mmCIF file of C-alpha atoms in Angstrom:
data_model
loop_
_atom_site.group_PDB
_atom_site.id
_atom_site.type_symbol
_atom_site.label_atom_id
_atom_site.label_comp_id
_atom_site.label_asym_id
_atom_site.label_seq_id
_atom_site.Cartn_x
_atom_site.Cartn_y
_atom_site.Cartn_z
ATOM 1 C CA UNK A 1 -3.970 -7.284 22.745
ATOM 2 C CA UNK A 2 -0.458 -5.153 22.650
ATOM 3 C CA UNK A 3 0.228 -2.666 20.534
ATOM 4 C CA UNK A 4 3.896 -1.622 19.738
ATOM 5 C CA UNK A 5 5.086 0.922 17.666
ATOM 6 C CA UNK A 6 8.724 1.942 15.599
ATOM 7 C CA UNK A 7 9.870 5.194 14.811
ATOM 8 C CA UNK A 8 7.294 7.339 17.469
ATOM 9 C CA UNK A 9 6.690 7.336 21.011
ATOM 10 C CA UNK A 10 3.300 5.582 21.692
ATOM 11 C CA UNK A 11 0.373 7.593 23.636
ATOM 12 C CA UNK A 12 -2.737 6.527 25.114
ATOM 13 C CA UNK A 13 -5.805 6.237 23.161
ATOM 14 C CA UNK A 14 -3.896 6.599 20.127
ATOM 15 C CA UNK A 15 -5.254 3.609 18.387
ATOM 16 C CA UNK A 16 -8.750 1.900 18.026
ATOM 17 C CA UNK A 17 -9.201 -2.017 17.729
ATOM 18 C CA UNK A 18 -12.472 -3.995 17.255
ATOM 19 C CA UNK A 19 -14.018 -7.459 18.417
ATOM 20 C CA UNK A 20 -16.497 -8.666 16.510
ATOM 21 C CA UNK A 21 -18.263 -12.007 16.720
ATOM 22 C CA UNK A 22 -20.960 -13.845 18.582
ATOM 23 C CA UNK A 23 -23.160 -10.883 19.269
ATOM 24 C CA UNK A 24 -20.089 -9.022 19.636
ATOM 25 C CA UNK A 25 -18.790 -5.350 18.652
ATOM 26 C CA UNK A 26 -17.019 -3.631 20.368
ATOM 27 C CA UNK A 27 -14.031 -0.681 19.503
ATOM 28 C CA UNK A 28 -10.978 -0.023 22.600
ATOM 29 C CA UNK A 29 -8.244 2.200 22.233
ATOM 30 C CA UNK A 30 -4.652 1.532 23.670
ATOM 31 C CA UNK A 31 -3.289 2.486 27.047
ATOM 32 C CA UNK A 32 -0.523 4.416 26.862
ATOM 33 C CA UNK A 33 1.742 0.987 27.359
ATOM 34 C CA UNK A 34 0.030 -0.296 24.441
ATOM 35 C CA UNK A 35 -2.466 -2.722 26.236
ATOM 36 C CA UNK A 36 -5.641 -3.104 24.475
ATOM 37 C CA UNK A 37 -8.590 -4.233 26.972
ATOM 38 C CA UNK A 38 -12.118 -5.796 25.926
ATOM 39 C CA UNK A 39 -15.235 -6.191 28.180
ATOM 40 C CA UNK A 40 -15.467 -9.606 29.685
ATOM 41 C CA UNK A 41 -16.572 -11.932 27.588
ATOM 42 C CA UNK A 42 -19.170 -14.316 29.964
ATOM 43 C CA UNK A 43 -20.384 -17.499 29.564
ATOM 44 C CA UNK A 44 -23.150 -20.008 31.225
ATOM 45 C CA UNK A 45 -24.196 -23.198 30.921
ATOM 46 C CA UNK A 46 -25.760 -22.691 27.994
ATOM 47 C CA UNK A 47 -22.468 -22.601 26.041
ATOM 48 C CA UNK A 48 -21.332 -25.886 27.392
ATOM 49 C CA UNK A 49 -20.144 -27.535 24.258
ATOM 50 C CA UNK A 50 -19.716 -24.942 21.775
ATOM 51 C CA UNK A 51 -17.631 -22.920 19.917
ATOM 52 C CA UNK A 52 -17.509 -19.121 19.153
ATOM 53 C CA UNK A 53 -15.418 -17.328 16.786
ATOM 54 C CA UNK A 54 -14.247 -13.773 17.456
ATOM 55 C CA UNK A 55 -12.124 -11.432 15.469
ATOM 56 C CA UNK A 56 -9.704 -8.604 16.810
ATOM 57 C CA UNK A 57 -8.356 -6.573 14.050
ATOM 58 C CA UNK A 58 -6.794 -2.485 14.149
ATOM 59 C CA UNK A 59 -8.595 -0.029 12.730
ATOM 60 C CA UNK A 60 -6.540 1.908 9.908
ATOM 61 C CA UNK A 61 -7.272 5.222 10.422
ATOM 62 C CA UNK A 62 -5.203 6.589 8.076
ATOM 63 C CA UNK A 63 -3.216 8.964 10.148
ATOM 64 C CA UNK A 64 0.038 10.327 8.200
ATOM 65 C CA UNK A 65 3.503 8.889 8.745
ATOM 66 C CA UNK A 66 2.140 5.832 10.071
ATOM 67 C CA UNK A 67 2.392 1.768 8.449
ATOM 68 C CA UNK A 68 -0.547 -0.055 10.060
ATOM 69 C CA UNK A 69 -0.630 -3.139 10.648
ATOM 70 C CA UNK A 70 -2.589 -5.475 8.949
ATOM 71 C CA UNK A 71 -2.900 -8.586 10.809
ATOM 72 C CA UNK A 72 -6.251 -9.723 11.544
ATOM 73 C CA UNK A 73 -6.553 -12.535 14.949
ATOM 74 C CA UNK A 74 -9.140 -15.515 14.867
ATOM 75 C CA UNK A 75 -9.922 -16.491 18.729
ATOM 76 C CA UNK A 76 -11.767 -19.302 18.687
ATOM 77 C CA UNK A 77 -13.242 -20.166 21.959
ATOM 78 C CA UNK A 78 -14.165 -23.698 23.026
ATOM 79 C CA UNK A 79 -16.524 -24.274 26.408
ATOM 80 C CA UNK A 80 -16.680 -27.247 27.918
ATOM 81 C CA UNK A 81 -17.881 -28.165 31.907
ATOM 82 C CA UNK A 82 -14.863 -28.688 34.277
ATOM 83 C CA UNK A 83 -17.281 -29.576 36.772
ATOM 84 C CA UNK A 84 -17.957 -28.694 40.331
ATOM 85 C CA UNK A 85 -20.111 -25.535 38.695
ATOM 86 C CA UNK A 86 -17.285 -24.014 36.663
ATOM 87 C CA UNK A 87 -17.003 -23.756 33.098
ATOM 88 C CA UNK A 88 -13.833 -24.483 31.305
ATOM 89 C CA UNK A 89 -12.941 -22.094 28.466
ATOM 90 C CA UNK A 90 -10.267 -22.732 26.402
ATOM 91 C CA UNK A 91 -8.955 -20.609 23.213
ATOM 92 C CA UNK A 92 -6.457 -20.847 20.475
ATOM 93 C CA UNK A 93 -5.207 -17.615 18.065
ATOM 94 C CA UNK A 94 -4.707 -17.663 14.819
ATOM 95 C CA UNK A 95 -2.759 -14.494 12.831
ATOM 96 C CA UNK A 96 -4.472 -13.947 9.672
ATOM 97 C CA UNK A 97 -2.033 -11.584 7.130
ATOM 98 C CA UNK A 98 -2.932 -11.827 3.619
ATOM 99 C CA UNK A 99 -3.520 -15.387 2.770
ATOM 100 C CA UNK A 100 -1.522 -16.701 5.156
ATOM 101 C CA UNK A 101 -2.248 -17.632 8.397
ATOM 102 C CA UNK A 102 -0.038 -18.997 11.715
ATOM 103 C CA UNK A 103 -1.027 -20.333 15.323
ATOM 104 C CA UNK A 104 0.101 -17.542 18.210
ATOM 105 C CA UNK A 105 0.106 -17.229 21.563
ATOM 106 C CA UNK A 106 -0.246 -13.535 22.301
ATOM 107 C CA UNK A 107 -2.169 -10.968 20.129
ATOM 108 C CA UNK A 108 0.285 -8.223 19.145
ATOM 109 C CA UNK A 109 -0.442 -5.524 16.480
ATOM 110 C CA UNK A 110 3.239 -3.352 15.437
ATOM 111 C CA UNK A 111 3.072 -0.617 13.712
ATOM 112 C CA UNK A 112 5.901 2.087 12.448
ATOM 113 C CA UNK A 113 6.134 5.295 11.516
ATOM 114 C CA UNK A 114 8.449 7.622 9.536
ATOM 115 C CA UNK A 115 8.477 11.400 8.874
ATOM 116 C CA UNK A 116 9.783 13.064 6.239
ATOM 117 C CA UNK A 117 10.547 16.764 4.797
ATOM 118 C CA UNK A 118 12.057 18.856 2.735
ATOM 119 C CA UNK A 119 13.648 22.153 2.374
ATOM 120 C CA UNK A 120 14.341 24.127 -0.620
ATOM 121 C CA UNK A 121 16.179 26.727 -0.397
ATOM 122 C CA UNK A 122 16.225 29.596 -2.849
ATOM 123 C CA UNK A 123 18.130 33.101 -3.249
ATOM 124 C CA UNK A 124 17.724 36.061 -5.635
ATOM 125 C CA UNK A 125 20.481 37.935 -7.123
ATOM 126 C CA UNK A 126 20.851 41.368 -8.086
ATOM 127 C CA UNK A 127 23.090 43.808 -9.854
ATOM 128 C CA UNK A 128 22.814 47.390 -10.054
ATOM 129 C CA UNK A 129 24.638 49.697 -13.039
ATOM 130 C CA UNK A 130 24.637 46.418 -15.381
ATOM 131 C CA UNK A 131 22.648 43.500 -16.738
ATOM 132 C CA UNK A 132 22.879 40.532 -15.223
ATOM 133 C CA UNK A 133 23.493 37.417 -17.210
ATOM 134 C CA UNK A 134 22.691 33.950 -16.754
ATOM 135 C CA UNK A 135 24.780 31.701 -15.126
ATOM 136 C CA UNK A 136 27.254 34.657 -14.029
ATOM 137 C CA UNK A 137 27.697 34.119 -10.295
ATOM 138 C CA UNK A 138 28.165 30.912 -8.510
ATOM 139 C CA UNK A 139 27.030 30.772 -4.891
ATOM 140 C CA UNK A 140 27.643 27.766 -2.178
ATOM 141 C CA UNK A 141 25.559 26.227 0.198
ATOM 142 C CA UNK A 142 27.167 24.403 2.898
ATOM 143 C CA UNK A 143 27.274 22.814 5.885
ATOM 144 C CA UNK A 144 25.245 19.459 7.586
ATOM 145 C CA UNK A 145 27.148 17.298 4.996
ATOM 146 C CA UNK A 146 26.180 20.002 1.837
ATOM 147 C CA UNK A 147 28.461 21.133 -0.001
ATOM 148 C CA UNK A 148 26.188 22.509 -3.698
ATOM 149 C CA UNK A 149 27.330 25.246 -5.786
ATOM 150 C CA UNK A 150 25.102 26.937 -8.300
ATOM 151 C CA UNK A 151 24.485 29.624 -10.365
ATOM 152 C CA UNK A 152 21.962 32.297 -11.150
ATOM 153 C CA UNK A 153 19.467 31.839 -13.540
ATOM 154 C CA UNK A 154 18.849 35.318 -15.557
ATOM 155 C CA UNK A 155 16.117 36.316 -13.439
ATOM 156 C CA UNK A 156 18.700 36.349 -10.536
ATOM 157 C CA UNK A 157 17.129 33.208 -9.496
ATOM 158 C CA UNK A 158 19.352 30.722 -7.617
ATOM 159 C CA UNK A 159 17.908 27.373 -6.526
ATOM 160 C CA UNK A 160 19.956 24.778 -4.725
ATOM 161 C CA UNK A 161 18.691 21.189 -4.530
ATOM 162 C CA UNK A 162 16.137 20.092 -2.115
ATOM 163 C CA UNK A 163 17.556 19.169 1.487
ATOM 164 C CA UNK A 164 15.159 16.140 2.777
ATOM 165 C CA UNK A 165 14.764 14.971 6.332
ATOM 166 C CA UNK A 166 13.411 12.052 8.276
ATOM 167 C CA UNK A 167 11.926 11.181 11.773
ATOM 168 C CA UNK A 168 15.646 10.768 12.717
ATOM 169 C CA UNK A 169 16.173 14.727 12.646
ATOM 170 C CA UNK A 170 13.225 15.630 15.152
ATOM 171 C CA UNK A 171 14.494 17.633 17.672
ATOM 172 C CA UNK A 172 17.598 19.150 15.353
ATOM 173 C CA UNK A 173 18.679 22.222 14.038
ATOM 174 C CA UNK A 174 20.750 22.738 11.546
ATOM 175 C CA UNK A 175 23.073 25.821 9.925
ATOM 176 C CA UNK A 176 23.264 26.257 6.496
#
């Protein structure tokens, strides 16, 4: 399987996908190129002629910021004998996403991400040799596309409105 991701760097072992079926369960994490490995499945004569259903599905492990993806893959796995001792083994994929389901090729599992935050940013006024009054000084905050003015509250109180980021400021600083 591949495992992509939007919004975040990827790292190895980030992940964790299961097979399950036919006697089957096992649990890989990604490679840090988002591969996703299983043991070898093996067959032997025995199989010749039949069919085995296996299931490869990520495991949401509800780590924050992230949108997981919620495709689940039916490989179905068909054995037949191509002769000269060798076993043919043929499989088809089918993406399973709600009720809907479509034939693939590949089995690819994308996920995103998005940070967020906010800042609030308060002050206190004072005034010595006089009470102070609600709403009796306006003060500014600028800069980074703000531009608020407000006033005090009577406690000297002066809130401006919250200042939200996203995964697109990592790495920034800003003056205020």
């Amino acid at each position: 399987a591949k495992k992509s991701i939007t919004g975040a760097n990827l790292s190895a072992d980030e992940f964790t996908f299961t097979l399950k079926g036919n006697g089957q369960n096992q649990s890989k994490k990604n490679a840090a190129d988002g591969t996703v490995t299983f043991d070898k499945l093996t067959y032997d004569q025995t199989d010749i002629g039949k069919s085995y259903t296996y299931t490869i599905e990520e495991v949401d492990s509800g780590k924050a910021g992230y949108t997981y993806d919620k495709a689940i893959y039916e490989v179905n796995v068909d054995i037949s004998d191509a002769g000269a001792g060798k076993l043919k083994v043929d499989k088809t994929i089918k993406k399973k996403v709600d009720s809907t389901e479509t034939d693939v090729a590949e089995i690819t599992f994308a996920n995103a991400y998005a940070a967020t935050g906010e800042l609030l940013l308060t002050a206190k006024k004072s005034m010595a040799g006089a009470s102070l009054g609600a709403d009796q000084f306006t003060f500014t905050l600028k800069g980074n596309g703000q531009n608020q003015s407000k006033k005090n509250a009577a406690d000297g109180t002066i809130t401006f409105d919250k200042l939200t980021y996203d995964q697109n400021d990592i790495g920034k600083s800003y003056t205020y």
